[in-house]
Amino acid sequence: MARELGADVTGLEVLECMKDPEAELGLNEHHQNEVINYMRFARSKRGLRLKTVDSCFQDLKESRLVEETFTIDEVSEVLNGLQAVVHGEVESELINTAYTNVLLLRQLFSQAEKWYLKLQTDISELENRELLEQVAEFEKAEFISSNKKPIIDNIRPKLAPLNEGGAAELLNKEILRLQEENEKLKSRLKATETQATNALDEKSKLEKALQDLQLDQGNQKDFVKAQDLSDLENTVAALKSEFQKTLNDQTENQKSLEENLATAKHDLLRVQEQLSMAEKELEKKFQQTAAYRNMKEILTKKNDQIKDLRKRLAK
């Protein structure tokens, strides 16, 4: 049973809808017939692949098992060869089954996208044993029982859109509403793009004006710096000229003071000489007076008396 289910029970459309056991797969008659067609296709592919595996064993028996006894190495070689062939057949079938299921899902999803629907799948349900057993029972009821269901033509037309009304009408209204909203959003997006473009243009103009202003400020700063430097040079030159003039004045004043000092020294020496001559003249005149002569005589007598007293004291 597990081997028979392995290649068939892979369609998500079967597992997603098995919620009501009383209604077999829980699908309407149309969808259930589609499932039966897919299972018939899977059974035919499975039968062909099993026949291929059986033929591998039959070929081995006819080509290799012709002797009565085999060694261990020969048995291992035979089994390895058989394993490689069976492995390749099974792998090829599994890959083909997976790709077939992808194509089936693609058909379903494409039809759903035409109605702006988003289908979802639950991979974990693929290993639900209860659902797998339900599929097995459904397969028994449909294919093992004798002619329970009529054979449906293998060529199936594509699904046609549902008639207007009910859920389809609501879906169309929702689609129209979404299209109108989409148009509004497109208009708003266009207006926003226009505003953004205008804002970018304004930004470019402001950046250019800022660059021009910065350039003007730079030129103005250079002009101010040059003017300040020129003023500073003129000020330094004026100060240097004034300093040189002051230095020259001081040099002239120093020379004048030195000359005046020399003149004053000469005048002082002349005055001192005149004073000395005047003193000598005065002393000479004073010595010629009677008072001076009398004073000198008195001093001479006193000196003589002192000398005499000293001699007497010495004795």
PDB file of C-alpha atoms in Angstrom:
ATOM      1  CA  MET A   1       0.000   0.000   0.000  1.00  0.00           C
ATOM      2  CA  ALA A   2       2.777   2.444   0.884  1.00  0.00           C
ATOM      3  CA  ARG A   3       4.572   1.727  -2.401  1.00  0.00           C
ATOM      4  CA  GLU A   4       1.409   2.357  -4.398  1.00  0.00           C
ATOM      5  CA  LEU A   5       0.789   5.678  -2.601  1.00  0.00           C
ATOM      6  CA  GLY A   6       4.366   6.903  -2.980  1.00  0.00           C
ATOM      7  CA  ALA A   7       4.086   7.992  -6.616  1.00  0.00           C
ATOM      8  CA  ASP A   8       0.425   9.054  -6.640  1.00  0.00           C
ATOM      9  CA  VAL A   9      -0.350  11.041  -3.515  1.00  0.00           C
ATOM     10  CA  THR A  10       1.626  14.198  -4.310  1.00  0.00           C
ATOM     11  CA  GLY A  11      -1.004  16.611  -5.648  1.00  0.00           C
ATOM     12  CA  LEU A  12      -1.679  19.464  -3.239  1.00  0.00           C
ATOM     13  CA  GLU A  13      -5.117  20.002  -4.703  1.00  0.00           C
ATOM     14  CA  VAL A  14      -6.182  16.599  -3.271  1.00  0.00           C
ATOM     15  CA  LEU A  15      -4.795  17.102   0.225  1.00  0.00           C
ATOM     16  CA  GLU A  16      -6.085  20.639   0.629  1.00  0.00           C
ATOM     17  CA  CYS A  17      -9.716  19.695   0.081  1.00  0.00           C
ATOM     18  CA  MET A  18     -10.109  16.507   2.121  1.00  0.00           C
ATOM     19  CA  LYS A  19     -12.004  18.024   5.042  1.00  0.00           C
ATOM     20  CA  ASP A  20     -15.316  16.115   4.777  1.00  0.00           C
ATOM     21  CA  PRO A  21     -14.909  12.302   4.822  1.00  0.00           C
ATOM     22  CA  GLU A  22     -18.589  11.803   4.027  1.00  0.00           C
ATOM     23  CA  ALA A  23     -18.206  13.561   0.681  1.00  0.00           C
ATOM     24  CA  GLU A  24     -15.215  11.413  -0.336  1.00  0.00           C
ATOM     25  CA  LEU A  25     -12.551  14.061  -1.136  1.00  0.00           C
ATOM     26  CA  GLY A  26     -14.700  17.037  -0.182  1.00  0.00           C
ATOM     27  CA  LEU A  27     -14.769  18.352  -3.780  1.00  0.00           C
ATOM     28  CA  ASN A  28     -17.549  19.046  -6.235  1.00  0.00           C
ATOM     29  CA  GLU A  29     -18.155  16.658  -9.103  1.00  0.00           C
ATOM     30  CA  HIS A  30     -16.106  18.605 -11.637  1.00  0.00           C
ATOM     31  CA  HIS A  31     -13.019  18.868  -9.432  1.00  0.00           C
ATOM     32  CA  GLN A  32     -13.348  15.268  -8.287  1.00  0.00           C
ATOM     33  CA  ASN A  33     -13.350  14.114 -11.931  1.00  0.00           C
ATOM     34  CA  GLU A  34     -10.161  16.180 -12.442  1.00  0.00           C
ATOM     35  CA  VAL A  35      -8.586  14.372  -9.496  1.00  0.00           C
ATOM     36  CA  ILE A  36      -9.617  11.015 -10.922  1.00  0.00           C
ATOM     37  CA  ASN A  37      -8.006  11.903 -14.258  1.00  0.00           C
ATOM     38  CA  TYR A  38      -4.768  12.863 -12.488  1.00  0.00           C
ATOM     39  CA  MET A  39      -4.794   9.628 -10.455  1.00  0.00           C
ATOM     40  CA  ARG A  40      -5.407   7.618 -13.629  1.00  0.00           C
ATOM     41  CA  PHE A  41      -2.414   9.374 -15.207  1.00  0.00           C
ATOM     42  CA  ALA A  42      -0.300   8.664 -12.116  1.00  0.00           C
ATOM     43  CA  ARG A  43      -1.366   4.987 -12.058  1.00  0.00           C
ATOM     44  CA  SER A  44      -0.429   4.536 -15.707  1.00  0.00           C
ATOM     45  CA  LYS A  45       2.998   6.142 -15.144  1.00  0.00           C
ATOM     46  CA  ARG A  46       3.490   4.026 -12.018  1.00  0.00           C
ATOM     47  CA  GLY A  47       2.551   0.827 -13.877  1.00  0.00           C
ATOM     48  CA  LEU A  48       5.026   1.597 -16.654  1.00  0.00           C
ATOM     49  CA  ARG A  49       7.805   2.282 -14.155  1.00  0.00           C
ATOM     50  CA  LEU A  50       7.067  -0.927 -12.225  1.00  0.00           C
ATOM     51  CA  LYS A  51       7.185  -2.865 -15.460  1.00  0.00           C
ATOM     52  CA  THR A  52      10.577  -1.271 -16.125  1.00  0.00           C
ATOM     53  CA  VAL A  53      11.837  -2.359 -12.697  1.00  0.00           C
ATOM     54  CA  ASP A  54      10.491  -5.890 -13.252  1.00  0.00           C
ATOM     55  CA  SER A  55      12.235  -6.010 -16.611  1.00  0.00           C
ATOM     56  CA  CYS A  56      15.498  -5.053 -14.895  1.00  0.00           C
ATOM     57  CA  PHE A  57      15.214  -8.085 -12.629  1.00  0.00           C
ATOM     58  CA  GLN A  58      14.146 -10.302 -15.552  1.00  0.00           C
ATOM     59  CA  ASP A  59      17.096  -9.164 -17.651  1.00  0.00           C
ATOM     60  CA  LEU A  60      19.400  -9.929 -14.739  1.00  0.00           C
ATOM     61  CA  LYS A  61      18.014 -13.413 -14.387  1.00  0.00           C
ATOM     62  CA  GLU A  62      18.324 -14.156 -18.105  1.00  0.00           C
ATOM     63  CA  SER A  63      21.759 -12.625 -18.612  1.00  0.00           C
ATOM     64  CA  ARG A  64      23.662 -13.298 -15.394  1.00  0.00           C
ATOM     65  CA  LEU A  65      21.984 -16.145 -13.515  1.00  0.00           C
ATOM     66  CA  VAL A  66      23.030 -18.904 -15.936  1.00  0.00           C
ATOM     67  CA  GLU A  67      25.357 -20.802 -13.617  1.00  0.00           C
ATOM     68  CA  GLU A  68      24.480 -22.996 -10.668  1.00  0.00           C
ATOM     69  CA  THR A  69      27.008 -21.593  -8.200  1.00  0.00           C
ATOM     70  CA  PHE A  70      28.375 -18.078  -7.608  1.00  0.00           C
ATOM     71  CA  THR A  71      31.072 -16.693  -5.401  1.00  0.00           C
ATOM     72  CA  ILE A  72      30.501 -13.893  -2.926  1.00  0.00           C
ATOM     73  CA  ASP A  73      32.254 -11.407  -5.187  1.00  0.00           C
ATOM     74  CA  GLU A  74      30.129 -12.403  -8.155  1.00  0.00           C
ATOM     75  CA  VAL A  75      26.910 -12.087  -6.125  1.00  0.00           C
ATOM     76  CA  SER A  76      28.030  -8.665  -4.847  1.00  0.00           C
ATOM     77  CA  GLU A  77      28.818  -7.545  -8.386  1.00  0.00           C
ATOM     78  CA  VAL A  78      25.409  -8.720  -9.637  1.00  0.00           C
ATOM     79  CA  LEU A  79      23.557  -6.991  -6.800  1.00  0.00           C
ATOM     80  CA  ASN A  80      25.538  -3.764  -7.222  1.00  0.00           C
ATOM     81  CA  GLY A  81      24.706  -3.668 -10.905  1.00  0.00           C
ATOM     82  CA  LEU A  82      21.039  -4.319 -10.195  1.00  0.00           C
ATOM     83  CA  GLN A  83      21.043  -1.670  -7.479  1.00  0.00           C
ATOM     84  CA  ALA A  84      22.485   0.924  -9.850  1.00  0.00           C
ATOM     85  CA  VAL A  85      19.876   0.168 -12.532  1.00  0.00           C
ATOM     86  CA  VAL A  86      16.921   0.188 -10.102  1.00  0.00           C
ATOM     87  CA  HIS A  87      18.248   3.321  -8.374  1.00  0.00           C
ATOM     88  CA  GLY A  88      18.404   5.131 -11.700  1.00  0.00           C
ATOM     89  CA  GLU A  89      14.892   4.054 -12.705  1.00  0.00           C
ATOM     90  CA  VAL A  90      13.346   5.051  -9.352  1.00  0.00           C
ATOM     91  CA  GLU A  91      15.211   8.369  -9.263  1.00  0.00           C
ATOM     92  CA  SER A  92      14.097   9.165 -12.809  1.00  0.00           C
ATOM     93  CA  GLU A  93      10.478   8.399 -11.921  1.00  0.00           C
ATOM     94  CA  LEU A  94      10.579  10.516  -8.732  1.00  0.00           C
ATOM     95  CA  ILE A  95      12.085  13.452 -10.603  1.00  0.00           C
ATOM     96  CA  ASN A  96       9.515  13.123 -13.391  1.00  0.00           C
ATOM     97  CA  THR A  97       6.685  12.937 -10.823  1.00  0.00           C
ATOM     98  CA  ALA A  98       7.929  16.084  -9.052  1.00  0.00           C
ATOM     99  CA  TYR A  99       8.143  17.997 -12.346  1.00  0.00           C
ATOM    100  CA  THR A 100       4.668  16.750 -13.345  1.00  0.00           C
ATOM    101  CA  ASN A 101       3.239  18.018 -10.051  1.00  0.00           C
ATOM    102  CA  VAL A 102       4.908  21.388 -10.624  1.00  0.00           C
ATOM    103  CA  LEU A 103       3.227  21.656 -14.045  1.00  0.00           C
ATOM    104  CA  LEU A 104      -0.117  20.765 -12.477  1.00  0.00           C
ATOM    105  CA  LEU A 105       0.315  23.419  -9.786  1.00  0.00           C
ATOM    106  CA  ARG A 106       1.315  25.894 -12.483  1.00  0.00           C
ATOM    107  CA  GLN A 107      -1.997  25.345 -14.283  1.00  0.00           C
ATOM    108  CA  LEU A 108      -3.962  25.887 -11.062  1.00  0.00           C
ATOM    109  CA  PHE A 109      -2.013  28.963 -10.053  1.00  0.00           C
ATOM    110  CA  SER A 110      -2.287  30.486 -13.538  1.00  0.00           C
ATOM    111  CA  GLN A 111      -6.073  30.116 -13.498  1.00  0.00           C
ATOM    112  CA  ALA A 112      -6.201  31.585  -9.971  1.00  0.00           C
ATOM    113  CA  GLU A 113      -4.090  34.578 -10.982  1.00  0.00           C
ATOM    114  CA  LYS A 114      -6.568  35.427 -13.738  1.00  0.00           C
ATOM    115  CA  TRP A 115      -9.095  36.066 -10.938  1.00  0.00           C
ATOM    116  CA  TYR A 116      -6.492  37.927  -8.852  1.00  0.00           C
ATOM    117  CA  LEU A 117      -6.431  35.124  -6.290  1.00  0.00           C
ATOM    118  CA  LYS A 118      -3.432  34.003  -4.220  1.00  0.00           C
ATOM    119  CA  LEU A 119      -3.482  30.294  -3.400  1.00  0.00           C
ATOM    120  CA  GLN A 120      -1.579  28.927  -0.426  1.00  0.00           C
ATOM    121  CA  THR A 121      -0.281  25.410   0.234  1.00  0.00           C
ATOM    122  CA  ASP A 122       0.540  23.530   3.425  1.00  0.00           C
ATOM    123  CA  ILE A 123       3.491  21.232   2.798  1.00  0.00           C
ATOM    124  CA  SER A 124       3.054  19.557   6.187  1.00  0.00           C
ATOM    125  CA  GLU A 125      -0.300  18.098   5.028  1.00  0.00           C
ATOM    126  CA  LEU A 126       1.561  16.001   2.449  1.00  0.00           C
ATOM    127  CA  GLU A 127       2.637  13.640   5.258  1.00  0.00           C
ATOM    128  CA  ASN A 128      -0.720  13.434   7.027  1.00  0.00           C
ATOM    129  CA  ARG A 129      -1.359   9.673   7.359  1.00  0.00           C
ATOM    130  CA  GLU A 130      -5.102  10.059   7.768  1.00  0.00           C
ATOM    131  CA  LEU A 131      -5.393  12.026   4.548  1.00  0.00           C
ATOM    132  CA  LEU A 132      -3.127   9.554   2.769  1.00  0.00           C
ATOM    133  CA  GLU A 133      -5.358   6.680   3.891  1.00  0.00           C
ATOM    134  CA  GLN A 134      -8.421   8.561   2.636  1.00  0.00           C
ATOM    135  CA  VAL A 135      -6.755   8.923  -0.764  1.00  0.00           C
ATOM    136  CA  ALA A 136      -5.961   5.204  -0.750  1.00  0.00           C
ATOM    137  CA  GLU A 137      -9.588   4.345   0.013  1.00  0.00           C
ATOM    138  CA  PHE A 138     -10.730   6.732  -2.687  1.00  0.00           C
ATOM    139  CA  GLU A 139      -8.390   5.050  -5.164  1.00  0.00           C
ATOM    140  CA  LYS A 140      -9.736   1.619  -4.245  1.00  0.00           C
ATOM    141  CA  ALA A 141     -13.309   2.802  -4.667  1.00  0.00           C
ATOM    142  CA  GLU A 142     -12.605   4.409  -8.033  1.00  0.00           C
ATOM    143  CA  PHE A 143     -10.204   2.011  -9.724  1.00  0.00           C
ATOM    144  CA  ILE A 144     -10.199  -1.365  -7.982  1.00  0.00           C
ATOM    145  CA  SER A 145     -13.974  -1.741  -7.927  1.00  0.00           C
ATOM    146  CA  SER A 146     -15.398  -3.029 -11.183  1.00  0.00           C
ATOM    147  CA  ASN A 147     -16.467  -0.157 -13.445  1.00  0.00           C
ATOM    148  CA  LYS A 148     -17.827   2.050 -10.654  1.00  0.00           C
ATOM    149  CA  LYS A 149     -17.296   5.284 -12.559  1.00  0.00           C
ATOM    150  CA  PRO A 150     -17.430   5.866 -16.296  1.00  0.00           C
ATOM    151  CA  ILE A 151     -14.180   6.529 -18.055  1.00  0.00           C
ATOM    152  CA  ILE A 152     -13.699  10.239 -18.680  1.00  0.00           C
ATOM    153  CA  ASP A 153     -12.034  11.447 -21.788  1.00  0.00           C
ATOM    154  CA  ASN A 154      -8.350  12.150 -21.210  1.00  0.00           C
ATOM    155  CA  ILE A 155      -8.468  15.359 -23.231  1.00  0.00           C
ATOM    156  CA  ARG A 156      -9.869  17.926 -20.786  1.00  0.00           C
ATOM    157  CA  PRO A 157     -10.808  21.470 -21.758  1.00  0.00           C
ATOM    158  CA  LYS A 158      -9.369  24.341 -19.802  1.00  0.00           C
ATOM    159  CA  LEU A 159     -11.439  25.714 -16.948  1.00  0.00           C
ATOM    160  CA  ALA A 160     -13.903  28.326 -18.114  1.00  0.00           C
ATOM    161  CA  PRO A 161     -14.686  31.390 -16.036  1.00  0.00           C
ATOM    162  CA  LEU A 162     -17.555  31.054 -13.606  1.00  0.00           C
ATOM    163  CA  ASN A 163     -20.924  32.541 -14.473  1.00  0.00           C
ATOM    164  CA  GLU A 164     -21.586  36.018 -13.296  1.00  0.00           C
ATOM    165  CA  GLY A 165     -23.375  36.212  -9.975  1.00  0.00           C
ATOM    166  CA  GLY A 166     -22.705  35.394  -6.354  1.00  0.00           C
ATOM    167  CA  ALA A 167     -19.027  35.251  -5.397  1.00  0.00           C
ATOM    168  CA  ALA A 168     -17.916  35.952  -8.994  1.00  0.00           C
ATOM    169  CA  GLU A 169     -19.934  39.175  -9.101  1.00  0.00           C
ATOM    170  CA  LEU A 170     -18.481  40.303  -5.786  1.00  0.00           C
ATOM    171  CA  LEU A 171     -15.037  39.404  -7.061  1.00  0.00           C
ATOM    172  CA  ASN A 172     -15.544  41.466 -10.211  1.00  0.00           C
ATOM    173  CA  LYS A 173     -16.726  44.419  -8.155  1.00  0.00           C
ATOM    174  CA  GLU A 174     -13.666  44.111  -5.942  1.00  0.00           C
ATOM    175  CA  ILE A 175     -11.468  43.961  -9.039  1.00  0.00           C
ATOM    176  CA  LEU A 176     -13.116  47.103 -10.438  1.00  0.00           C
ATOM    177  CA  ARG A 177     -12.709  48.857  -7.097  1.00  0.00           C
ATOM    178  CA  LEU A 178      -9.043  47.870  -6.956  1.00  0.00           C
ATOM    179  CA  GLN A 179      -8.552  49.047 -10.553  1.00  0.00           C
ATOM    180  CA  GLU A 180     -10.115  52.421  -9.726  1.00  0.00           C
ATOM    181  CA  GLU A 181      -7.976  52.697  -6.631  1.00  0.00           C
ATOM    182  CA  ASN A 182      -4.970  51.735  -8.728  1.00  0.00           C
ATOM    183  CA  GLU A 183      -5.769  54.533 -11.183  1.00  0.00           C
ATOM    184  CA  LYS A 184      -6.069  56.989  -8.315  1.00  0.00           C
ATOM    185  CA  LEU A 185      -2.770  55.817  -6.927  1.00  0.00           C
ATOM    186  CA  LYS A 186      -1.196  56.210 -10.368  1.00  0.00           C
ATOM    187  CA  SER A 187      -2.526  59.786 -10.557  1.00  0.00           C
ATOM    188  CA  ARG A 188      -1.205  60.547  -7.095  1.00  0.00           C
ATOM    189  CA  LEU A 189       2.123  58.945  -7.997  1.00  0.00           C
ATOM    190  CA  LYS A 190       2.327  61.056 -11.151  1.00  0.00           C
ATOM    191  CA  ALA A 191       1.546  64.219  -9.165  1.00  0.00           C
ATOM    192  CA  THR A 192       4.125  63.219  -6.565  1.00  0.00           C
ATOM    193  CA  GLU A 193       6.705  62.594  -9.282  1.00  0.00           C
ATOM    194  CA  THR A 194       5.959  66.035 -10.731  1.00  0.00           C
ATOM    195  CA  GLN A 195       6.360  67.634  -7.314  1.00  0.00           C
ATOM    196  CA  ALA A 196       9.570  65.682  -6.760  1.00  0.00           C
ATOM    197  CA  THR A 197      10.901  66.829 -10.140  1.00  0.00           C
ATOM    198  CA  ASN A 198      10.044  70.449  -9.327  1.00  0.00           C
ATOM    199  CA  ALA A 199      11.647  70.071  -5.916  1.00  0.00           C
ATOM    200  CA  LEU A 200      14.797  68.654  -7.521  1.00  0.00           C
ATOM    201  CA  ASP A 201      14.905  71.546  -9.992  1.00  0.00           C
ATOM    202  CA  GLU A 202      14.462  74.038  -7.160  1.00  0.00           C
ATOM    203  CA  LYS A 203      17.152  72.261  -5.198  1.00  0.00           C
ATOM    204  CA  SER A 204      19.513  72.460  -8.180  1.00  0.00           C
ATOM    205  CA  LYS A 205      18.832  76.190  -8.531  1.00  0.00           C
ATOM    206  CA  LEU A 206      19.411  76.768  -4.820  1.00  0.00           C
ATOM    207  CA  GLU A 207      22.633  74.765  -4.908  1.00  0.00           C
ATOM    208  CA  LYS A 208      23.851  76.786  -7.881  1.00  0.00           C
ATOM    209  CA  ALA A 209      22.922  80.042  -6.143  1.00  0.00           C
ATOM    210  CA  LEU A 210      24.701  78.855  -3.010  1.00  0.00           C
ATOM    211  CA  GLN A 211      27.807  78.010  -5.006  1.00  0.00           C
ATOM    212  CA  ASP A 212      27.739  81.426  -6.677  1.00  0.00           C
ATOM    213  CA  LEU A 213      27.284  83.099  -3.286  1.00  0.00           C
ATOM    214  CA  GLN A 214      30.135  81.095  -1.818  1.00  0.00           C
ATOM    215  CA  LEU A 215      32.287  82.049  -4.808  1.00  0.00           C
ATOM    216  CA  ASP A 216      31.410  85.719  -4.367  1.00  0.00           C
ATOM    217  CA  GLN A 217      32.097  85.494  -0.658  1.00  0.00           C
ATOM    218  CA  GLY A 218      35.429  83.854  -1.421  1.00  0.00           C
ATOM    219  CA  ASN A 219      36.359  86.617  -3.860  1.00  0.00           C
ATOM    220  CA  GLN A 220      35.192  89.247  -1.379  1.00  0.00           C
ATOM    221  CA  LYS A 221      37.230  87.626   1.377  1.00  0.00           C
ATOM    222  CA  ASP A 222      40.292  87.605  -0.896  1.00  0.00           C
ATOM    223  CA  PHE A 223      39.710  91.293  -1.734  1.00  0.00           C
ATOM    224  CA  VAL A 224      39.275  92.165   1.953  1.00  0.00           C
ATOM    225  CA  LYS A 225      42.406  90.199   2.827  1.00  0.00           C
ATOM    226  CA  ALA A 226      44.372  91.983   0.107  1.00  0.00           C
ATOM    227  CA  GLN A 227      43.045  95.373   1.235  1.00  0.00           C
ATOM    228  CA  ASP A 228      43.815  94.607   4.880  1.00  0.00           C
ATOM    229  CA  LEU A 229      47.311  93.483   3.911  1.00  0.00           C
ATOM    230  CA  SER A 230      47.860  96.689   1.922  1.00  0.00           C
ATOM    231  CA  ASP A 231      46.630  98.805   4.850  1.00  0.00           C
ATOM    232  CA  LEU A 232      48.882  96.884   7.206  1.00  0.00           C
ATOM    233  CA  GLU A 233      51.874  97.408   4.924  1.00  0.00           C
ATOM    234  CA  ASN A 234      51.114 101.140   4.704  1.00  0.00           C
ATOM    235  CA  THR A 235      50.773 101.331   8.493  1.00  0.00           C
ATOM    236  CA  VAL A 236      54.087  99.501   8.971  1.00  0.00           C
ATOM    237  CA  ALA A 237      55.762 101.822   6.477  1.00  0.00           C
ATOM    238  CA  ALA A 238      54.365 104.891   8.241  1.00  0.00           C
ATOM    239  CA  LEU A 239      55.484 103.576  11.616  1.00  0.00           C
ATOM    240  CA  LYS A 240      58.903 102.770  10.206  1.00  0.00           C
ATOM    241  CA  SER A 241      59.202 106.282   8.711  1.00  0.00           C
ATOM    242  CA  GLU A 242      58.070 107.859  11.948  1.00  0.00           C
ATOM    243  CA  PHE A 243      60.502 105.728  13.920  1.00  0.00           C
ATOM    244  CA  GLN A 244      63.337 106.687  11.579  1.00  0.00           C
ATOM    245  CA  LYS A 245      62.384 110.339  11.905  1.00  0.00           C
ATOM    246  CA  THR A 246      62.260 110.049  15.688  1.00  0.00           C
ATOM    247  CA  LEU A 247      65.607 108.284  15.658  1.00  0.00           C
ATOM    248  CA  ASN A 248      67.105 111.023  13.515  1.00  0.00           C
ATOM    249  CA  ASP A 249      65.659 113.690  15.827  1.00  0.00           C
ATOM    250  CA  GLN A 250      67.065 111.890  18.820  1.00  0.00           C
ATOM    251  CA  THR A 251      70.469 111.668  17.119  1.00  0.00           C
ATOM    252  CA  GLU A 252      70.427 115.392  16.385  1.00  0.00           C
ATOM    253  CA  ASN A 253      69.278 116.152  19.931  1.00  0.00           C
ATOM    254  CA  GLN A 254      72.059 113.952  21.300  1.00  0.00           C
ATOM    255  CA  LYS A 255      74.632 115.745  19.190  1.00  0.00           C
ATOM    256  CA  SER A 256      73.264 119.109  20.293  1.00  0.00           C
ATOM    257  CA  LEU A 257      73.298 117.995  23.930  1.00  0.00           C
ATOM    258  CA  GLU A 258      76.884 116.749  23.568  1.00  0.00           C
ATOM    259  CA  GLU A 259      77.914 120.073  22.085  1.00  0.00           C
ATOM    260  CA  ASN A 260      76.094 121.963  24.827  1.00  0.00           C
ATOM    261  CA  LEU A 261      77.729 119.704  27.446  1.00  0.00           C
ATOM    262  CA  ALA A 262      81.186 120.340  25.988  1.00  0.00           C
ATOM    263  CA  THR A 263      80.490 124.084  25.981  1.00  0.00           C
ATOM    264  CA  ALA A 264      79.261 123.890  29.552  1.00  0.00           C
ATOM    265  CA  LYS A 265      82.383 121.964  30.586  1.00  0.00           C
ATOM    266  CA  HIS A 266      84.585 124.626  28.991  1.00  0.00           C
ATOM    267  CA  ASP A 267      82.578 127.360  30.685  1.00  0.00           C
ATOM    268  CA  LEU A 268      82.861 125.481  34.019  1.00  0.00           C
ATOM    269  CA  LEU A 269      86.620 125.124  33.670  1.00  0.00           C
ATOM    270  CA  ARG A 270      86.934 128.785  32.790  1.00  0.00           C
ATOM    271  CA  VAL A 271      84.797 129.770  35.764  1.00  0.00           C
ATOM    272  CA  GLN A 272      86.790 127.435  38.042  1.00  0.00           C
ATOM    273  CA  GLU A 273      90.002 128.981  36.773  1.00  0.00           C
ATOM    274  CA  GLN A 274      88.594 132.448  37.321  1.00  0.00           C
ATOM    275  CA  LEU A 275      87.518 131.454  40.846  1.00  0.00           C
ATOM    276  CA  SER A 276      90.966 130.060  41.571  1.00  0.00           C
ATOM    277  CA  MET A 277      92.588 133.241  40.330  1.00  0.00           C
ATOM    278  CA  ALA A 278      90.130 135.265  42.304  1.00  0.00           C
ATOM    279  CA  GLU A 279      90.890 133.254  45.447  1.00  0.00           C
ATOM    280  CA  LYS A 280      94.593 133.679  44.938  1.00  0.00           C
ATOM    281  CA  GLU A 281      94.121 137.360  44.311  1.00  0.00           C
ATOM    282  CA  LEU A 282      91.931 137.618  47.362  1.00  0.00           C
ATOM    283  CA  GLU A 283      94.394 135.701  49.507  1.00  0.00           C
ATOM    284  CA  LYS A 284      97.204 137.864  48.257  1.00  0.00           C
ATOM    285  CA  LYS A 285      95.253 140.964  49.084  1.00  0.00           C
ATOM    286  CA  PHE A 286      94.302 139.564  52.466  1.00  0.00           C
ATOM    287  CA  GLN A 287      97.942 138.817  53.318  1.00  0.00           C
ATOM    288  CA  GLN A 288      98.851 142.415  52.596  1.00  0.00           C
ATOM    289  CA  THR A 289      96.387 143.746  55.164  1.00  0.00           C
ATOM    290  CA  ALA A 290      97.482 144.791  58.766  1.00  0.00           C
ATOM    291  CA  ALA A 291      95.045 142.409  60.402  1.00  0.00           C
ATOM    292  CA  TYR A 292      96.569 139.536  58.529  1.00  0.00           C
ATOM    293  CA  ARG A 293     100.072 140.528  59.538  1.00  0.00           C
ATOM    294  CA  ASN A 294      99.053 140.973  63.184  1.00  0.00           C
ATOM    295  CA  MET A 295      97.247 137.601  63.158  1.00  0.00           C
ATOM    296  CA  LYS A 296     100.279 136.011  61.618  1.00  0.00           C
ATOM    297  CA  GLU A 297     102.570 137.436  64.236  1.00  0.00           C
ATOM    298  CA  ILE A 298     100.267 136.266  67.015  1.00  0.00           C
ATOM    299  CA  LEU A 299     100.135 132.774  65.510  1.00  0.00           C
ATOM    300  CA  THR A 300     103.928 132.741  65.244  1.00  0.00           C
ATOM    301  CA  LYS A 301     104.309 133.702  68.894  1.00  0.00           C
ATOM    302  CA  LYS A 302     101.809 131.085  69.916  1.00  0.00           C
ATOM    303  CA  ASN A 303     103.675 128.450  67.978  1.00  0.00           C
ATOM    304  CA  ASP A 304     106.885 129.399  69.606  1.00  0.00           C
ATOM    305  CA  GLN A 305     105.307 129.210  73.032  1.00  0.00           C
ATOM    306  CA  ILE A 306     103.905 125.777  72.253  1.00  0.00           C
ATOM    307  CA  LYS A 307     107.285 124.535  71.131  1.00  0.00           C
ATOM    308  CA  ASP A 308     108.835 125.875  74.316  1.00  0.00           C
ATOM    309  CA  LEU A 309     106.218 124.228  76.477  1.00  0.00           C
ATOM    310  CA  ARG A 310     106.781 120.935  74.718  1.00  0.00           C
ATOM    311  CA  LYS A 311     110.487 121.094  75.377  1.00  0.00           C
ATOM    312  CA  ARG A 312     109.922 121.905  79.023  1.00  0.00           C
ATOM    313  CA  LEU A 313     107.413 119.061  79.317  1.00  0.00           C
ATOM    314  CA  ALA A 314     109.886 116.743  77.694  1.00  0.00           C
ATOM    315  CA  LYS A 315     112.530 117.628  80.245  1.00  0.00           C
TER     316      LYS A 315
END
